[in-house]
Amino acid sequence: MSFSDAANGQCLATANGLCVNLGLSSVPETTLMTLHSRVSVASDLFKDWFVDDKAVEIYRAIDYDYEQSFGKAMEIFGIRSWLFDQGVLEFWKKNPGGGTIVNFAEGLETQRFRPGIIAGRPEGSLWITVDLPPAIKAREQFIMPDDENLHVSASVLDTGEWMHLVPKDKPVFFTAQGLFMYLEEEDTRVLFQKMAKEFPSSSIWFDSIAKWLSQKAMSGLKLTDHYQAPPMPFGTNKNNAPGVFKSWVPNMEVEEVPWPFEMCSGFFFHYVSPILINLPYIQNAQLNMVFNVTFPPSLN
């Protein structure tokens, strides 16, 4: 079966002979949109830098018309996944003795199954997935937890459900792809403050959207006739973002992670966009940015 067949809802039955209808809606349904994107990249023979066989397997087993809901796959989410892989690998390179990855809102992300992650993962490292109950239920149709890969069925804001599972005697790296734009800024601010208190000197990689995109989503952002994106109450422009994030936690370090435009398809995104994002005013049109935040050693 080709990528286009699966994209149009032609499900390839799973090993038990059944296609899976996940019944997702609202924010959890967005995991299908990002899966759609990742598989489009992983299925492109010219993009051999991204291999994700587990995503392809899951994609083909789900009874869902991806293109009817989301339209043509957007490679941006596949590139974002590759970029976050580099963050995890960098963390492990600095901590070869292992550590803990806490992955917020992982959904159907198959990061820990990609070849580079498998090869780079130190023995004894822990991976914790925290996501809403519908998303965890969907994930466990295909990916089961074990002693080294835990699943927590809860909102990331319910810190009492997951913080106690994170070892305090090992380094911690948090990641959050496609999450904080769906939360109120105040909720994310409080979350960061709790993380900074409980896990000093730890880091988190996350992406953030531009203010204009947040406003558009709040007024109703239809991707197709069959799908409207969930509300995204939080967004901040590129020139304001570091200051906004630093205001949440004193002495927190904020660094933008450069977007790998060299991996983008098309002349405009490959060659023109890297120039435009450095121009005043125009740079604030950049719809998605990735940040690396490091919490201070102490809040005192």
PDB file of C-alpha atoms in Angstrom:
ATOM      1  CA  MET A   1       0.000   0.000   0.000  1.00  0.00           C
ATOM      2  CA  SER A   2       1.293   3.447  -0.889  1.00  0.00           C
ATOM      3  CA  PHE A   3       1.318   6.506   1.344  1.00  0.00           C
ATOM      4  CA  SER A   4      -1.459   8.059  -0.764  1.00  0.00           C
ATOM      5  CA  ASP A   5      -3.676   4.987  -0.322  1.00  0.00           C
ATOM      6  CA  ALA A   6      -3.412   5.136   3.466  1.00  0.00           C
ATOM      7  CA  ALA A   7      -3.826   8.913   3.458  1.00  0.00           C
ATOM      8  CA  ASN A   8      -7.213   8.505   1.830  1.00  0.00           C
ATOM      9  CA  GLY A   9      -8.436   6.078   4.423  1.00  0.00           C
ATOM     10  CA  GLN A  10      -7.595   2.762   2.751  1.00  0.00           C
ATOM     11  CA  CYS A  11      -6.606   0.982   5.931  1.00  0.00           C
ATOM     12  CA  LEU A  12      -4.162  -1.895   5.910  1.00  0.00           C
ATOM     13  CA  ALA A  13      -5.441  -4.393   8.461  1.00  0.00           C
ATOM     14  CA  THR A  14      -3.373  -5.055  11.563  1.00  0.00           C
ATOM     15  CA  ALA A  15      -2.025  -8.464  12.506  1.00  0.00           C
ATOM     16  CA  ASN A  16      -5.365  -9.429  14.061  1.00  0.00           C
ATOM     17  CA  GLY A  17      -7.127  -8.648  10.791  1.00  0.00           C
ATOM     18  CA  LEU A  18      -8.850  -5.511  12.046  1.00  0.00           C
ATOM     19  CA  CYS A  19      -8.476  -1.828  11.299  1.00  0.00           C
ATOM     20  CA  VAL A  20      -8.419   0.439  14.326  1.00  0.00           C
ATOM     21  CA  ASN A  21     -10.877   3.302  14.784  1.00  0.00           C
ATOM     22  CA  LEU A  22      -9.432   5.467  17.547  1.00  0.00           C
ATOM     23  CA  GLY A  23     -12.398   7.813  17.910  1.00  0.00           C
ATOM     24  CA  LEU A  24     -10.211  10.806  18.769  1.00  0.00           C
ATOM     25  CA  SER A  25     -11.440  14.401  18.833  1.00  0.00           C
ATOM     26  CA  SER A  26     -10.338  17.872  19.925  1.00  0.00           C
ATOM     27  CA  VAL A  27      -6.645  18.221  20.890  1.00  0.00           C
ATOM     28  CA  PRO A  28      -5.918  14.448  21.020  1.00  0.00           C
ATOM     29  CA  GLU A  29      -7.012  14.190  17.374  1.00  0.00           C
ATOM     30  CA  THR A  30      -4.099  16.414  16.380  1.00  0.00           C
ATOM     31  CA  THR A  31      -1.811  13.418  16.954  1.00  0.00           C
ATOM     32  CA  LEU A  32      -3.248  12.024  13.706  1.00  0.00           C
ATOM     33  CA  MET A  33      -2.301  15.207  11.861  1.00  0.00           C
ATOM     34  CA  THR A  34       1.307  15.023  12.996  1.00  0.00           C
ATOM     35  CA  LEU A  35       1.373  11.285  12.236  1.00  0.00           C
ATOM     36  CA  HIS A  36       0.139  12.132   8.728  1.00  0.00           C
ATOM     37  CA  SER A  37       3.045  14.526   8.328  1.00  0.00           C
ATOM     38  CA  ARG A  38       5.723  12.224   9.731  1.00  0.00           C
ATOM     39  CA  VAL A  39       4.688   9.343   7.524  1.00  0.00           C
ATOM     40  CA  SER A  40       4.713  11.546   4.432  1.00  0.00           C
ATOM     41  CA  VAL A  41       8.332  12.432   5.200  1.00  0.00           C
ATOM     42  CA  ALA A  42       9.316   8.887   6.170  1.00  0.00           C
ATOM     43  CA  SER A  43       7.777   7.589   2.918  1.00  0.00           C
ATOM     44  CA  ASP A  44       9.750  10.021   0.746  1.00  0.00           C
ATOM     45  CA  LEU A  45      12.767   8.212  -0.723  1.00  0.00           C
ATOM     46  CA  PHE A  46      14.564  11.539  -1.108  1.00  0.00           C
ATOM     47  CA  LYS A  47      14.318  12.210   2.652  1.00  0.00           C
ATOM     48  CA  ASP A  48      16.474   9.373   3.890  1.00  0.00           C
ATOM     49  CA  TRP A  49      17.417  11.428   6.950  1.00  0.00           C
ATOM     50  CA  PHE A  50      14.078  10.485   8.526  1.00  0.00           C
ATOM     51  CA  VAL A  51      13.243   6.805   9.022  1.00  0.00           C
ATOM     52  CA  ASP A  52      10.125   5.969  11.023  1.00  0.00           C
ATOM     53  CA  ASP A  53       8.875   2.485  10.220  1.00  0.00           C
ATOM     54  CA  LYS A  54       6.802   2.298  13.396  1.00  0.00           C
ATOM     55  CA  ALA A  55       4.870   5.419  12.387  1.00  0.00           C
ATOM     56  CA  VAL A  56       4.184   3.937   8.952  1.00  0.00           C
ATOM     57  CA  GLU A  57       2.921   0.735  10.565  1.00  0.00           C
ATOM     58  CA  ILE A  58       0.547   2.622  12.868  1.00  0.00           C
ATOM     59  CA  TYR A  59      -0.612   5.001  10.137  1.00  0.00           C
ATOM     60  CA  ARG A  60      -1.670   2.170   7.872  1.00  0.00           C
ATOM     61  CA  ALA A  61      -3.545   0.367  10.643  1.00  0.00           C
ATOM     62  CA  ILE A  62      -5.851   3.254  11.571  1.00  0.00           C
ATOM     63  CA  ASP A  63      -9.299   3.591  10.046  1.00  0.00           C
ATOM     64  CA  TYR A  64      -9.151   7.309   9.280  1.00  0.00           C
ATOM     65  CA  ASP A  65      -9.274   9.509   6.188  1.00  0.00           C
ATOM     66  CA  TYR A  66      -6.268  11.728   6.854  1.00  0.00           C
ATOM     67  CA  GLU A  67      -6.492  13.826   3.703  1.00  0.00           C
ATOM     68  CA  GLN A  68     -10.206  14.450   4.128  1.00  0.00           C
ATOM     69  CA  SER A  69      -9.523  15.929   7.561  1.00  0.00           C
ATOM     70  CA  PHE A  70      -6.092  17.525   7.178  1.00  0.00           C
ATOM     71  CA  GLY A  71      -5.513  17.871   3.455  1.00  0.00           C
ATOM     72  CA  LYS A  72      -2.073  17.322   1.981  1.00  0.00           C
ATOM     73  CA  ALA A  73       0.502  16.347   4.578  1.00  0.00           C
ATOM     74  CA  MET A  74       2.655  19.221   5.847  1.00  0.00           C
ATOM     75  CA  GLU A  75       6.292  18.204   6.143  1.00  0.00           C
ATOM     76  CA  ILE A  76       6.836  20.755   8.931  1.00  0.00           C
ATOM     77  CA  PHE A  77       5.822  18.229  11.600  1.00  0.00           C
ATOM     78  CA  GLY A  78       8.159  15.580  10.237  1.00  0.00           C
ATOM     79  CA  ILE A  79      11.019  18.059  10.294  1.00  0.00           C
ATOM     80  CA  ARG A  80      10.041  19.103  13.807  1.00  0.00           C
ATOM     81  CA  SER A  81      10.203  15.487  14.946  1.00  0.00           C
ATOM     82  CA  TRP A  82      13.676  15.097  13.452  1.00  0.00           C
ATOM     83  CA  LEU A  83      14.769  18.274  15.233  1.00  0.00           C
ATOM     84  CA  PHE A  84      13.486  17.048  18.588  1.00  0.00           C
ATOM     85  CA  ASP A  85      15.359  13.792  18.014  1.00  0.00           C
ATOM     86  CA  GLN A  86      18.541  15.858  17.932  1.00  0.00           C
ATOM     87  CA  GLY A  87      17.641  17.386  21.294  1.00  0.00           C
ATOM     88  CA  VAL A  88      17.197  13.955  22.881  1.00  0.00           C
ATOM     89  CA  LEU A  89      20.428  12.647  21.351  1.00  0.00           C
ATOM     90  CA  GLU A  90      22.310  15.727  22.543  1.00  0.00           C
ATOM     91  CA  PHE A  91      21.003  15.147  26.076  1.00  0.00           C
ATOM     92  CA  TRP A  92      22.160  11.534  26.028  1.00  0.00           C
ATOM     93  CA  LYS A  93      25.541  12.527  24.599  1.00  0.00           C
ATOM     94  CA  LYS A  94      26.034  14.821  27.601  1.00  0.00           C
ATOM     95  CA  ASN A  95      24.743  12.148  29.963  1.00  0.00           C
ATOM     96  CA  PRO A  96      26.076   8.793  28.710  1.00  0.00           C
ATOM     97  CA  GLY A  97      25.221   7.205  32.035  1.00  0.00           C
ATOM     98  CA  GLY A  98      21.551   7.619  31.213  1.00  0.00           C
ATOM     99  CA  GLY A  99      18.854   9.899  32.524  1.00  0.00           C
ATOM    100  CA  THR A 100      15.140  10.455  32.128  1.00  0.00           C
ATOM    101  CA  ILE A 101      13.190  11.692  29.115  1.00  0.00           C
ATOM    102  CA  VAL A 102       9.786  13.091  30.031  1.00  0.00           C
ATOM    103  CA  ASN A 103       7.755  13.466  26.865  1.00  0.00           C
ATOM    104  CA  PHE A 104       4.638  15.603  27.244  1.00  0.00           C
ATOM    105  CA  ALA A 105       1.653  15.000  24.942  1.00  0.00           C
ATOM    106  CA  GLU A 106       3.416  12.282  22.990  1.00  0.00           C
ATOM    107  CA  GLY A 107       0.260  10.791  21.517  1.00  0.00           C
ATOM    108  CA  LEU A 108       1.181   8.570  18.574  1.00  0.00           C
ATOM    109  CA  GLU A 109       4.690   9.999  18.335  1.00  0.00           C
ATOM    110  CA  THR A 110       7.056   7.078  17.689  1.00  0.00           C
ATOM    111  CA  GLN A 111      10.273   8.859  18.591  1.00  0.00           C
ATOM    112  CA  ARG A 112      11.774   6.125  20.734  1.00  0.00           C
ATOM    113  CA  PHE A 113      11.417   3.622  17.877  1.00  0.00           C
ATOM    114  CA  ARG A 114      13.420   5.590  15.327  1.00  0.00           C
ATOM    115  CA  PRO A 115      16.823   4.056  14.504  1.00  0.00           C
ATOM    116  CA  GLY A 116      18.906   6.998  15.701  1.00  0.00           C
ATOM    117  CA  ILE A 117      17.136   7.113  19.053  1.00  0.00           C
ATOM    118  CA  ILE A 118      17.439   3.356  19.560  1.00  0.00           C
ATOM    119  CA  ALA A 119      21.156   3.482  18.763  1.00  0.00           C
ATOM    120  CA  GLY A 120      21.818   6.500  20.984  1.00  0.00           C
ATOM    121  CA  ARG A 121      19.808   5.462  24.032  1.00  0.00           C
ATOM    122  CA  PRO A 122      22.013   4.636  27.038  1.00  0.00           C
ATOM    123  CA  GLU A 123      21.332   1.481  29.008  1.00  0.00           C
ATOM    124  CA  GLY A 124      19.195   2.137  32.055  1.00  0.00           C
ATOM    125  CA  SER A 125      17.613   5.337  30.770  1.00  0.00           C
ATOM    126  CA  LEU A 126      13.955   5.980  31.521  1.00  0.00           C
ATOM    127  CA  TRP A 127      11.282   7.318  29.141  1.00  0.00           C
ATOM    128  CA  ILE A 128       8.054   8.719  30.583  1.00  0.00           C
ATOM    129  CA  THR A 129       5.095   9.610  28.366  1.00  0.00           C
ATOM    130  CA  VAL A 130       2.481  11.939  29.883  1.00  0.00           C
ATOM    131  CA  ASP A 131      -0.700  12.522  27.911  1.00  0.00           C
ATOM    132  CA  LEU A 132      -4.463  12.836  28.225  1.00  0.00           C
ATOM    133  CA  PRO A 133      -6.414   9.595  28.765  1.00  0.00           C
ATOM    134  CA  PRO A 134      -7.854   9.422  25.195  1.00  0.00           C
ATOM    135  CA  ALA A 135      -4.363   9.876  23.741  1.00  0.00           C
ATOM    136  CA  ILE A 136      -2.807   7.220  26.000  1.00  0.00           C
ATOM    137  CA  LYS A 137      -5.648   4.835  25.147  1.00  0.00           C
ATOM    138  CA  ALA A 138      -4.939   5.393  21.446  1.00  0.00           C
ATOM    139  CA  ARG A 139      -1.191   4.994  21.958  1.00  0.00           C
ATOM    140  CA  GLU A 140      -1.624   1.697  23.755  1.00  0.00           C
ATOM    141  CA  GLN A 141      -3.450   0.254  20.780  1.00  0.00           C
ATOM    142  CA  PHE A 142       0.028   0.091  19.227  1.00  0.00           C
ATOM    143  CA  ILE A 143       2.666   0.870  21.880  1.00  0.00           C
ATOM    144  CA  MET A 144       2.644  -0.671  25.321  1.00  0.00           C
ATOM    145  CA  PRO A 145       4.555   0.622  28.350  1.00  0.00           C
ATOM    146  CA  ASP A 146       7.181  -1.406  30.187  1.00  0.00           C
ATOM    147  CA  ASP A 147       9.662  -0.918  33.028  1.00  0.00           C
ATOM    148  CA  GLU A 148      11.828   1.491  31.008  1.00  0.00           C
ATOM    149  CA  ASN A 149       9.006   3.228  29.117  1.00  0.00           C
ATOM    150  CA  LEU A 150       6.205   4.451  31.346  1.00  0.00           C
ATOM    151  CA  HIS A 151       2.807   5.836  30.356  1.00  0.00           C
ATOM    152  CA  VAL A 152       0.942   8.324  32.544  1.00  0.00           C
ATOM    153  CA  SER A 153      -2.692   8.898  31.609  1.00  0.00           C
ATOM    154  CA  ALA A 154      -3.180  12.462  32.814  1.00  0.00           C
ATOM    155  CA  SER A 155      -2.863  16.095  31.842  1.00  0.00           C
ATOM    156  CA  VAL A 156       0.682  17.426  32.160  1.00  0.00           C
ATOM    157  CA  LEU A 157      -0.848  20.073  34.427  1.00  0.00           C
ATOM    158  CA  ASP A 158      -1.758  17.371  36.953  1.00  0.00           C
ATOM    159  CA  THR A 159       1.816  17.265  38.219  1.00  0.00           C
ATOM    160  CA  GLY A 160       0.920  15.046  41.143  1.00  0.00           C
ATOM    161  CA  GLU A 161       0.222  12.262  38.659  1.00  0.00           C
ATOM    162  CA  TRP A 162       3.692  12.150  37.109  1.00  0.00           C
ATOM    163  CA  MET A 163       6.361  14.172  38.957  1.00  0.00           C
ATOM    164  CA  HIS A 164       6.915  11.496  41.614  1.00  0.00           C
ATOM    165  CA  LEU A 165       7.876   9.039  38.863  1.00  0.00           C
ATOM    166  CA  VAL A 166      10.848  11.145  37.729  1.00  0.00           C
ATOM    167  CA  PRO A 167      14.055  10.141  39.567  1.00  0.00           C
ATOM    168  CA  LYS A 168      15.685  13.048  41.399  1.00  0.00           C
ATOM    169  CA  ASP A 169      19.175  11.507  41.272  1.00  0.00           C
ATOM    170  CA  LYS A 170      19.485  11.511  37.471  1.00  0.00           C
ATOM    171  CA  PRO A 171      19.447  14.256  34.827  1.00  0.00           C
ATOM    172  CA  VAL A 172      16.084  15.047  33.256  1.00  0.00           C
ATOM    173  CA  PHE A 173      15.165  16.252  29.789  1.00  0.00           C
ATOM    174  CA  PHE A 174      11.590  17.330  29.052  1.00  0.00           C
ATOM    175  CA  THR A 175      10.108  17.623  25.578  1.00  0.00           C
ATOM    176  CA  ALA A 176       6.774  18.977  24.392  1.00  0.00           C
ATOM    177  CA  GLN A 177       5.883  18.959  20.719  1.00  0.00           C
ATOM    178  CA  GLY A 178       2.635  20.703  19.832  1.00  0.00           C
ATOM    179  CA  LEU A 179       1.353  21.225  23.366  1.00  0.00           C
ATOM    180  CA  PHE A 180       1.701  24.643  24.957  1.00  0.00           C
ATOM    181  CA  MET A 181      -0.234  26.504  22.259  1.00  0.00           C
ATOM    182  CA  TYR A 182      -3.315  24.567  23.430  1.00  0.00           C
ATOM    183  CA  LEU A 183      -2.881  25.686  27.052  1.00  0.00           C
ATOM    184  CA  GLU A 184      -3.507  29.030  28.681  1.00  0.00           C
ATOM    185  CA  GLU A 185      -0.303  30.975  29.302  1.00  0.00           C
ATOM    186  CA  GLU A 186      -0.956  31.068  33.049  1.00  0.00           C
ATOM    187  CA  ASP A 187      -1.211  27.270  33.186  1.00  0.00           C
ATOM    188  CA  THR A 188       2.093  26.841  31.378  1.00  0.00           C
ATOM    189  CA  ARG A 189       3.745  29.470  33.573  1.00  0.00           C
ATOM    190  CA  VAL A 190       2.702  27.618  36.741  1.00  0.00           C
ATOM    191  CA  LEU A 191       3.858  24.311  35.231  1.00  0.00           C
ATOM    192  CA  PHE A 192       7.295  25.759  34.447  1.00  0.00           C
ATOM    193  CA  GLN A 193       7.606  27.123  37.967  1.00  0.00           C
ATOM    194  CA  LYS A 194       6.820  23.706  39.462  1.00  0.00           C
ATOM    195  CA  MET A 195       9.302  22.012  37.123  1.00  0.00           C
ATOM    196  CA  ALA A 196      11.997  24.545  37.978  1.00  0.00           C
ATOM    197  CA  LYS A 197      11.446  23.917  41.699  1.00  0.00           C
ATOM    198  CA  GLU A 198      11.366  20.122  41.502  1.00  0.00           C
ATOM    199  CA  PHE A 199      14.000  19.609  38.791  1.00  0.00           C
ATOM    200  CA  PRO A 200      16.570  22.423  38.988  1.00  0.00           C
ATOM    201  CA  SER A 201      19.045  22.668  36.104  1.00  0.00           C
ATOM    202  CA  SER A 202      16.865  20.427  33.923  1.00  0.00           C
ATOM    203  CA  SER A 203      15.951  21.447  30.383  1.00  0.00           C
ATOM    204  CA  ILE A 204      12.882  21.385  28.181  1.00  0.00           C
ATOM    205  CA  TRP A 205      12.547  21.648  24.427  1.00  0.00           C
ATOM    206  CA  PHE A 206       9.166  22.869  23.210  1.00  0.00           C
ATOM    207  CA  ASP A 207       7.636  24.627  20.250  1.00  0.00           C
ATOM    208  CA  SER A 208       5.578  27.793  20.269  1.00  0.00           C
ATOM    209  CA  ILE A 209       3.414  29.478  17.662  1.00  0.00           C
ATOM    210  CA  ALA A 210       3.158  33.088  16.535  1.00  0.00           C
ATOM    211  CA  LYS A 211       0.564  35.419  18.012  1.00  0.00           C
ATOM    212  CA  TRP A 212      -1.260  35.806  14.691  1.00  0.00           C
ATOM    213  CA  LEU A 213      -1.699  32.038  14.369  1.00  0.00           C
ATOM    214  CA  SER A 214      -3.065  31.808  17.906  1.00  0.00           C
ATOM    215  CA  GLN A 215      -5.564  34.557  17.150  1.00  0.00           C
ATOM    216  CA  LYS A 216      -6.570  32.841  13.920  1.00  0.00           C
ATOM    217  CA  ALA A 217      -7.133  29.538  15.702  1.00  0.00           C
ATOM    218  CA  MET A 218      -9.217  31.228  18.401  1.00  0.00           C
ATOM    219  CA  SER A 219     -11.528  32.684  15.775  1.00  0.00           C
ATOM    220  CA  GLY A 220     -11.827  29.356  13.939  1.00  0.00           C
ATOM    221  CA  LEU A 221      -9.086  27.817  11.812  1.00  0.00           C
ATOM    222  CA  LYS A 222     -10.479  25.355   9.275  1.00  0.00           C
ATOM    223  CA  LEU A 223      -7.842  23.193   7.618  1.00  0.00           C
ATOM    224  CA  THR A 224     -10.436  21.551   5.363  1.00  0.00           C
ATOM    225  CA  ASP A 225     -14.218  21.416   5.049  1.00  0.00           C
ATOM    226  CA  HIS A 226     -14.131  18.465   7.433  1.00  0.00           C
ATOM    227  CA  TYR A 227     -11.728  19.642  10.122  1.00  0.00           C
ATOM    228  CA  GLN A 228     -11.307  22.712  12.300  1.00  0.00           C
ATOM    229  CA  ALA A 229      -8.198  23.027  14.444  1.00  0.00           C
ATOM    230  CA  PRO A 230      -8.766  23.189  18.218  1.00  0.00           C
ATOM    231  CA  PRO A 231      -8.445  26.595  19.913  1.00  0.00           C
ATOM    232  CA  MET A 232      -4.862  27.686  20.549  1.00  0.00           C
ATOM    233  CA  PRO A 233      -5.022  30.367  23.249  1.00  0.00           C
ATOM    234  CA  PHE A 234      -1.278  30.912  23.601  1.00  0.00           C
ATOM    235  CA  GLY A 235       1.095  32.333  21.030  1.00  0.00           C
ATOM    236  CA  THR A 236       3.875  34.889  21.102  1.00  0.00           C
ATOM    237  CA  ASN A 237       5.871  36.506  18.332  1.00  0.00           C
ATOM    238  CA  LYS A 238       9.480  35.631  17.696  1.00  0.00           C
ATOM    239  CA  ASN A 239      10.877  38.938  19.003  1.00  0.00           C
ATOM    240  CA  ASN A 240       8.874  38.751  22.242  1.00  0.00           C
ATOM    241  CA  ALA A 241       9.091  35.036  22.984  1.00  0.00           C
ATOM    242  CA  PRO A 242      12.355  34.897  24.995  1.00  0.00           C
ATOM    243  CA  GLY A 243      11.256  37.731  27.258  1.00  0.00           C
ATOM    244  CA  VAL A 244       7.842  36.171  27.845  1.00  0.00           C
ATOM    245  CA  PHE A 245       9.342  32.819  28.801  1.00  0.00           C
ATOM    246  CA  LYS A 246      12.008  34.374  31.048  1.00  0.00           C
ATOM    247  CA  SER A 247       9.293  36.236  32.942  1.00  0.00           C
ATOM    248  CA  TRP A 248       7.857  32.919  34.102  1.00  0.00           C
ATOM    249  CA  VAL A 249      10.952  31.755  36.013  1.00  0.00           C
ATOM    250  CA  PRO A 250      13.721  34.111  37.200  1.00  0.00           C
ATOM    251  CA  ASN A 251      17.191  33.331  35.807  1.00  0.00           C
ATOM    252  CA  MET A 252      15.832  30.787  33.351  1.00  0.00           C
ATOM    253  CA  GLU A 253      17.939  30.444  30.196  1.00  0.00           C
ATOM    254  CA  VAL A 254      16.065  30.616  26.896  1.00  0.00           C
ATOM    255  CA  GLU A 255      17.584  29.773  23.535  1.00  0.00           C
ATOM    256  CA  GLU A 256      15.840  29.441  20.185  1.00  0.00           C
ATOM    257  CA  VAL A 257      16.732  26.232  18.379  1.00  0.00           C
ATOM    258  CA  PRO A 258      17.532  27.024  14.726  1.00  0.00           C
ATOM    259  CA  TRP A 259      15.024  25.580  12.308  1.00  0.00           C
ATOM    260  CA  PRO A 260      16.694  23.265   9.724  1.00  0.00           C
ATOM    261  CA  PHE A 261      15.515  25.053   6.593  1.00  0.00           C
ATOM    262  CA  GLU A 262      18.024  23.041   4.575  1.00  0.00           C
ATOM    263  CA  MET A 263      15.695  20.064   5.001  1.00  0.00           C
ATOM    264  CA  CYS A 264      12.624  21.859   3.671  1.00  0.00           C
ATOM    265  CA  SER A 265      11.233  21.116   0.233  1.00  0.00           C
ATOM    266  CA  GLY A 266      10.727  23.845  -2.328  1.00  0.00           C
ATOM    267  CA  PHE A 267      12.809  26.854  -3.293  1.00  0.00           C
ATOM    268  CA  PHE A 268      10.958  29.319  -1.044  1.00  0.00           C
ATOM    269  CA  PHE A 269      11.238  27.376   2.220  1.00  0.00           C
ATOM    270  CA  HIS A 270      14.731  26.116   1.458  1.00  0.00           C
ATOM    271  CA  TYR A 271      16.356  29.367   0.345  1.00  0.00           C
ATOM    272  CA  VAL A 272      14.087  32.388   0.910  1.00  0.00           C
ATOM    273  CA  SER A 273      12.599  31.679   4.359  1.00  0.00           C
ATOM    274  CA  PRO A 274      15.993  31.619   6.158  1.00  0.00           C
ATOM    275  CA  ILE A 275      16.556  35.187   4.964  1.00  0.00           C
ATOM    276  CA  LEU A 276      13.078  36.483   5.757  1.00  0.00           C
ATOM    277  CA  ILE A 277      12.991  35.248   9.362  1.00  0.00           C
ATOM    278  CA  ASN A 278      15.921  37.513  10.197  1.00  0.00           C
ATOM    279  CA  LEU A 279      14.228  40.660   8.929  1.00  0.00           C
ATOM    280  CA  PRO A 280      12.484  42.972  11.442  1.00  0.00           C
ATOM    281  CA  TYR A 281       8.681  42.689  11.482  1.00  0.00           C
ATOM    282  CA  ILE A 282       8.695  39.913   8.897  1.00  0.00           C
ATOM    283  CA  GLN A 283      10.305  37.538  11.385  1.00  0.00           C
ATOM    284  CA  ASN A 284       7.192  37.759  13.538  1.00  0.00           C
ATOM    285  CA  ALA A 285       5.264  35.983  10.787  1.00  0.00           C
ATOM    286  CA  GLN A 286       7.221  32.800  11.491  1.00  0.00           C
ATOM    287  CA  LEU A 287       4.405  30.512  12.551  1.00  0.00           C
ATOM    288  CA  ASN A 288       6.342  27.949  14.589  1.00  0.00           C
ATOM    289  CA  MET A 289       9.541  28.162  16.651  1.00  0.00           C
ATOM    290  CA  VAL A 290      11.409  25.699  18.855  1.00  0.00           C
ATOM    291  CA  PHE A 291      13.004  26.731  22.138  1.00  0.00           C
ATOM    292  CA  ASN A 292      15.476  25.163  24.538  1.00  0.00           C
ATOM    293  CA  VAL A 293      14.896  26.307  28.111  1.00  0.00           C
ATOM    294  CA  THR A 294      17.176  25.473  31.048  1.00  0.00           C
ATOM    295  CA  PHE A 295      15.900  25.993  34.570  1.00  0.00           C
ATOM    296  CA  PRO A 296      18.212  27.648  37.119  1.00  0.00           C
ATOM    297  CA  PRO A 297      20.121  25.593  39.726  1.00  0.00           C
ATOM    298  CA  SER A 298      17.997  27.221  42.404  1.00  0.00           C
ATOM    299  CA  LEU A 299      15.000  29.525  42.651  1.00  0.00           C
ATOM    300  CA  ASN A 300      16.565  31.419  45.573  1.00  0.00           C
TER     301      ASN A 300
END
